Coordinates of C-alpha atoms in Angstrom, one line a residue:
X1 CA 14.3 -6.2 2.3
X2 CA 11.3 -6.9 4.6
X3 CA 12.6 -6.9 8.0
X4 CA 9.8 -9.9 9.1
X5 CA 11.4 -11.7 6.4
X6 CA 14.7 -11.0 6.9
X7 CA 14.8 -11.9 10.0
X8 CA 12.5 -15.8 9.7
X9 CA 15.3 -16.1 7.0
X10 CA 18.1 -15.1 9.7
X11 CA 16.6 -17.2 12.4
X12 CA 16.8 -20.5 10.2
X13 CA 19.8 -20.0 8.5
X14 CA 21.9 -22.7 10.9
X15 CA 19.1 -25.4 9.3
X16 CA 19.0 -24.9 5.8
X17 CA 20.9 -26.9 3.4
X18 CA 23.3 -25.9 1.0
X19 CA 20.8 -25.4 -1.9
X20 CA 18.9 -23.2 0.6
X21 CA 21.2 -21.4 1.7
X22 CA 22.3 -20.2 -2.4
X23 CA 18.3 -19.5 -2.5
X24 CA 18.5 -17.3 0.6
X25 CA 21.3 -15.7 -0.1
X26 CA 19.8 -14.6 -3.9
X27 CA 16.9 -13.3 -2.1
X28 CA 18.5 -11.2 -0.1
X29 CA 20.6 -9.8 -3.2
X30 CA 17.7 -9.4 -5.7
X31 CA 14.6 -9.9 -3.7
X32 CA 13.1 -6.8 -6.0
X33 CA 13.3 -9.8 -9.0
X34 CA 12.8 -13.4 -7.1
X35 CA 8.9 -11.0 -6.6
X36 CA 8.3 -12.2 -10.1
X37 CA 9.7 -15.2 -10.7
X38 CA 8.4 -18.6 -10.2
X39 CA 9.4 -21.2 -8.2
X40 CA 10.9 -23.4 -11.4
X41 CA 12.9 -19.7 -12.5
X42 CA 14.2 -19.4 -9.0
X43 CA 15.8 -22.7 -9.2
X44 CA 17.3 -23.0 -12.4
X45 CA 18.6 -19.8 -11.2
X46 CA 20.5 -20.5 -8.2
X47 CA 20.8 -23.7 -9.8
X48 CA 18.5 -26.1 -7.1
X49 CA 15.1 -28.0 -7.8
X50 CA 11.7 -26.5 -8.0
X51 CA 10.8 -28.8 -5.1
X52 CA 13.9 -26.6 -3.0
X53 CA 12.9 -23.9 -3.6
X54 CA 9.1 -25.0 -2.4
X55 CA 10.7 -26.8 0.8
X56 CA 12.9 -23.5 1.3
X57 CA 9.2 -21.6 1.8
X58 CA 7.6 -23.8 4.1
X59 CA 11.3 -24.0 6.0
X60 CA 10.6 -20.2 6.9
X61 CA 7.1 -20.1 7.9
X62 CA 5.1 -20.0 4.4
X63 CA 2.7 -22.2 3.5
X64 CA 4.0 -22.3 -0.1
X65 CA 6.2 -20.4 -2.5
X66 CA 3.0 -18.7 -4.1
X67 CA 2.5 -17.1 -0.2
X68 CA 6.6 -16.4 0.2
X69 CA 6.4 -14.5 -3.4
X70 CA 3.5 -12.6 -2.5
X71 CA 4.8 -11.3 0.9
X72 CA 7.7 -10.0 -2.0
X73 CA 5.6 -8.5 -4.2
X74 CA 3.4 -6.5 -1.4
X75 CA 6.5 -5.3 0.8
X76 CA 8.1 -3.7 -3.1
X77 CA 4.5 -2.7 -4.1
X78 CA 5.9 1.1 -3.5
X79 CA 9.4 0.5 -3.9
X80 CA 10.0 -0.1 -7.4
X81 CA 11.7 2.3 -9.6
X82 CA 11.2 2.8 -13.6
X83 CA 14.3 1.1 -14.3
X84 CA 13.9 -1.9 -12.1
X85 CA 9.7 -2.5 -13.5
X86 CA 11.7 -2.0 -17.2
X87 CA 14.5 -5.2 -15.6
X88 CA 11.7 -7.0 -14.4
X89 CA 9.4 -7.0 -17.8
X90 CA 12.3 -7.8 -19.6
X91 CA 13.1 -10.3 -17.7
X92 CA 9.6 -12.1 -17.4
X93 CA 9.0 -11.7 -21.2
X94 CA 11.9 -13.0 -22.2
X95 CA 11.9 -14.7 -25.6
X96 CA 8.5 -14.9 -25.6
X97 CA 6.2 -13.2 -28.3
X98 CA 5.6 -9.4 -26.4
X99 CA 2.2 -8.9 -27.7
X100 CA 0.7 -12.4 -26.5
X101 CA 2.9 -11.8 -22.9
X102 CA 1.4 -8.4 -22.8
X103 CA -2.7 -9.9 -23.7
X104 CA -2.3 -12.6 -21.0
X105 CA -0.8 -10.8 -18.5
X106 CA -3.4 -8.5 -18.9
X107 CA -6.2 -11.0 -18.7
X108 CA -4.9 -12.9 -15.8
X109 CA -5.1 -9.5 -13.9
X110 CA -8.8 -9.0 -14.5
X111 CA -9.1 -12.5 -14.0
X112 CA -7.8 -12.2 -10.3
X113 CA -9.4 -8.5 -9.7
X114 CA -13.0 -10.8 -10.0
X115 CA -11.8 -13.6 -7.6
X116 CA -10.4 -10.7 -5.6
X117 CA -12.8 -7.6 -5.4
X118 CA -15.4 -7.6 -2.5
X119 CA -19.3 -7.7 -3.1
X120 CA -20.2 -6.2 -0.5
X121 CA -17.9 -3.0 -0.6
X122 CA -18.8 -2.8 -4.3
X123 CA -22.4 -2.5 -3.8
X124 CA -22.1 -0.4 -0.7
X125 CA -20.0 1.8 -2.5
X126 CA -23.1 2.1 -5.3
X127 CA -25.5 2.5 -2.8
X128 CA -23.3 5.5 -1.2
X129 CA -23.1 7.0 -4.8
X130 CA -26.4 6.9 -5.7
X131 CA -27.5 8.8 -2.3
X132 CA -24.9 11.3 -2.3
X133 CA -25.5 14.9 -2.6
X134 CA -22.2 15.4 -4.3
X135 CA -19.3 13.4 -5.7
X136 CA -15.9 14.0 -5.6
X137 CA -13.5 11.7 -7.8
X138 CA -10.0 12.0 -7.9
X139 CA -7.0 10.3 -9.4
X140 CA -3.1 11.9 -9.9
X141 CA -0.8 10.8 -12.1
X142 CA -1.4 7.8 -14.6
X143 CA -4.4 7.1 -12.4
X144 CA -6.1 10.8 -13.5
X145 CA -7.1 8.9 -17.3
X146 CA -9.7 6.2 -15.0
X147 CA -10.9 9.4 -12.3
X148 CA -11.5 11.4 -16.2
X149 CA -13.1 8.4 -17.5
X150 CA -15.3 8.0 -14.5
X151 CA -16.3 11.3 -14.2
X152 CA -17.4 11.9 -17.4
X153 CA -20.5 8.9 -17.6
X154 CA -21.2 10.1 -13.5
X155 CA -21.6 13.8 -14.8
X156 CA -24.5 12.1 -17.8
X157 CA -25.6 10.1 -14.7
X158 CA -25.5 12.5 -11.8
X159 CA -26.3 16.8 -11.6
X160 CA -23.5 16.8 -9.1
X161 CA -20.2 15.6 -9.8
X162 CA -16.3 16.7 -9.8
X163 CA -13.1 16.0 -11.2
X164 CA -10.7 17.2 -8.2
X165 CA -8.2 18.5 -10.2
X166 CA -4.7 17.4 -8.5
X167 CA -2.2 20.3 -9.8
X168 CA -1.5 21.0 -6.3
X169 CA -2.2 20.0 -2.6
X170 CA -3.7 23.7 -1.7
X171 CA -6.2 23.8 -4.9
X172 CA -6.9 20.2 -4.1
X173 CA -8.3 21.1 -0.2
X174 CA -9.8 24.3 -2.0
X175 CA -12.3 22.3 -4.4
X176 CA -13.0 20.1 -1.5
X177 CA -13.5 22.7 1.0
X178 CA -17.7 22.2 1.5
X179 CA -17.3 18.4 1.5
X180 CA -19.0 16.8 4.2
X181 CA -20.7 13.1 5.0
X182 CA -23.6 14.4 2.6
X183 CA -20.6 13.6 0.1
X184 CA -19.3 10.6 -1.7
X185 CA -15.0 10.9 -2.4
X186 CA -13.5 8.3 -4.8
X187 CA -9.7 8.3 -4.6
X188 CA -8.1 6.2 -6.9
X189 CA -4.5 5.5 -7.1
X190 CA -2.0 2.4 -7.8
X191 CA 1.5 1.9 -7.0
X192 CA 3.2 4.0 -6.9
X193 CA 0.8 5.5 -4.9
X194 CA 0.3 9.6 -5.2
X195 CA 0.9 11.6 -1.5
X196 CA -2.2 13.8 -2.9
X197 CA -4.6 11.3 -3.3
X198 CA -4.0 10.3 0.4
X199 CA -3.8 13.5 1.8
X200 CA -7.2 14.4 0.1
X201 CA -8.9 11.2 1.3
X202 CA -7.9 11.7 4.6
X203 CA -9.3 15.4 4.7
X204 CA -12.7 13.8 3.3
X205 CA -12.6 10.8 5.6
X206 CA -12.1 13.3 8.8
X207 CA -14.9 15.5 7.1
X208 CA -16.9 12.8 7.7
X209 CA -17.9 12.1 3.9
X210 CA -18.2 8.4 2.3
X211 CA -14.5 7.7 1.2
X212 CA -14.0 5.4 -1.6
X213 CA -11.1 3.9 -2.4
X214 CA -10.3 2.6 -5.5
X215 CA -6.3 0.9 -5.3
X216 CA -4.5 -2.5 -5.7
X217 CA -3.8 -3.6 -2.0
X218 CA -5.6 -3.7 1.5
X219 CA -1.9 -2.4 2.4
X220 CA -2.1 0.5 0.0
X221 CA -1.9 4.3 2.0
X222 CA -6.0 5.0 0.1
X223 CA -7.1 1.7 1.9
X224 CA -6.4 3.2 5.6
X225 CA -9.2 6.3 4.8
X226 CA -11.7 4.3 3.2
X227 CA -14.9 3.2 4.1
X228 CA -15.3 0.9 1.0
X229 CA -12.2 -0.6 -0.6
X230 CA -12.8 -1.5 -4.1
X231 CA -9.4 -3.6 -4.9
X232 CA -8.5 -4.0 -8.6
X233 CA -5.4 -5.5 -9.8
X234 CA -2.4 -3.8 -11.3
X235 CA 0.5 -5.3 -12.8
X236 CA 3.9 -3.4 -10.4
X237 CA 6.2 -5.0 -12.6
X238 CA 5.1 -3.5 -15.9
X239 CA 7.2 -0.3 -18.0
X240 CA 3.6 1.2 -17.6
X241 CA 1.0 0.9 -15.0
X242 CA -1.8 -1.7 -16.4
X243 CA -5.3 -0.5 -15.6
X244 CA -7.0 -2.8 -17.1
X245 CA -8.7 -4.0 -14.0
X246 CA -9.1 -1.1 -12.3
X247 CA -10.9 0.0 -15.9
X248 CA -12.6 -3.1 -15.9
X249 CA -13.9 -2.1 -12.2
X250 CA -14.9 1.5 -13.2
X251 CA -16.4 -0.1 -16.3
X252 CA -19.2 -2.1 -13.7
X253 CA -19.3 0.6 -11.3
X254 CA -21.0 3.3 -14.1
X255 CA -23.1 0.1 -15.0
X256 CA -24.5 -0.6 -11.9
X257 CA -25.1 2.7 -10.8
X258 CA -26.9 3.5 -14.3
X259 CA -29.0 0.7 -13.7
X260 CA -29.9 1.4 -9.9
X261 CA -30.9 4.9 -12.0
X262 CA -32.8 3.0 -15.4
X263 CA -35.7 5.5 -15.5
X264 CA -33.9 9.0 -14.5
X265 CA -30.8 8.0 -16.5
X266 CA -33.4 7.0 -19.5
X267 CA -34.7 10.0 -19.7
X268 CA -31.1 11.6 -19.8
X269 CA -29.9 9.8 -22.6
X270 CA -32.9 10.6 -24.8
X271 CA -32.2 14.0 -24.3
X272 CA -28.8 13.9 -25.2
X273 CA -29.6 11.9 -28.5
X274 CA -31.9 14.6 -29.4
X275 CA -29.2 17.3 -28.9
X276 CA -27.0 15.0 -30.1
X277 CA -28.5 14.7 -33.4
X278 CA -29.4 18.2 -33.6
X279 CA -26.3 19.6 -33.4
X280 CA -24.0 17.1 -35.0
X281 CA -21.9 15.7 -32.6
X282 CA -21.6 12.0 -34.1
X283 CA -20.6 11.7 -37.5
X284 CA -23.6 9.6 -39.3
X285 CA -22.5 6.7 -41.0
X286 CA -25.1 4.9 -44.0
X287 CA -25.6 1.1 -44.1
X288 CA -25.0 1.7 -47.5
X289 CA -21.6 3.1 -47.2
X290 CA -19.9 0.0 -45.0
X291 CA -21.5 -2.8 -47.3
X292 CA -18.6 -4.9 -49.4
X293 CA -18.6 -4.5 -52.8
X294 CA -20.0 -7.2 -54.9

């Protein structure tokens, strides 16, 4: 556990009453589940009031329980393993209908990514894009589907733009070898966090090239490197990663930049329809054929 924790819980001890006392002790046992649980589930739990449970968080320095749970979720942001995210969903889920639970989940994560996210690093982090000579995006792991995703709209947007491909640390430095602060590097990775992905944006950032970070946390390992921190939400409890919000992020990042590129980009896409068309890349479907029969 936390050691700051640990040790405000330590230091008050001698003052907390018996139902605290059960509460303390359970967070010290299964602090990897009281991250998820709300202050109501925590109770019936150790078997106090929600109020307890509130009064418990203020006795140890937190302004709330929402604050005490959060300092729990960012100190096992790294730490979780498969099994214990599978415990945890499980757990939160419940009896509850799994698609719904999934759905709102889901949109309460984007919905805190836009509270969340900072202008002003978003639209530096444009303005970096759209001047660079070169861009460098790179994503290991489950992450590698948004740095694809991203890549390929930059590469109808941009001449110069690559997928870092992350097979290993030496080919990594290798395709990054002539980057320099001429060059724009996005990193993106979520818990847990890829050792490549840092490594990588540490070479850029001492390279002197505009590092990008794209990553859940202000404590995440990509956020030290960066010179823009683009924070989207990501759910540490789920089976699977949810990227969602990071997608969601990406999803606003391509706009923007097309837009800040209208008249270039225009003329892209209007080249790509004709070849497009004359090659038959998109299967052509008739009015006629989707209309309901009568």
């Amino acid at each position: 556990m936390n050691n700051l924790l640990a040790v405000r819980i330590k230091n008050r001890m001698g003052d907390f009453s018996k139902g605290q006392k059960l509460i303390a002790k359970y967070i010290e046992e299964h602090y990897d589940k009281v991250a998820f649980m709300t202050a109501s589930k925590l109770g019936a739990t150790v078997g106090v009031s929600e109020s307890t449970v509130v009064r418990f968080a203020t006795e140890i320095g937190y302004t709330g329980y929402p604050e005490l749970q959060q300092a729990m979720q960012e100190m096992i942001r790294n730490k979780l393993t498969s099994v214990q995210r599978m415990e945890v969903t499980a757990s939160r889920i419940g009896n509850n209908d799994i698609l719904d639970s999934v759905f709102n989940q889901d949109i309460d994560i984007i919905r805190r990514t836009m509270e969340e996210t900072p202008h002003e690093d978003f639209y530096r982090s444009v303005d970096a894009i759209v001047k660079a000579r070169k861009i460098y995006i790179l994503g290991a792991r489950s992450s590698l589907a948004l740095a694809t995703f991203l890549s390929y709209y930059f590469n109808l947007i941009f001449e110069n733009v690559l997928l870092v491909q992350s097979t290993s640390e030496g080919e990594i430095f290798e395709q990054m070898i002539r980057v320099d602060e001429r060059d724009v590097v996005i990193g993106i990775s979520f818990p847990r966090y890829s050792r490549k992905a840092v490594k990588a944006l540490n070479f850029a950032h001492n390279r002197g090239a505009t590092v990008v970070a794209i990553t859940d946390s202000a404590l995440s390992p990509l956020a030290m490197e960066a010179d823009n921190l683009l924070l989207a939400r990501s759910d540490i409890a789920s089976i699977v990663d949810s990227l969602v919000a990071p997608l969601s992020l990406i999803n606003a990042l391509i706009v923007t930049t097309t837009l800040k590129k209208s008249e270039e980009v225009s003329q892209v896409f209007k080249r790509l329809e004709d070849i497009w068309d004359e090659y038959g890349v998109y299967e052509k479907v008739d009015d006629k054929s989707i209309e309901p029969a009568l």
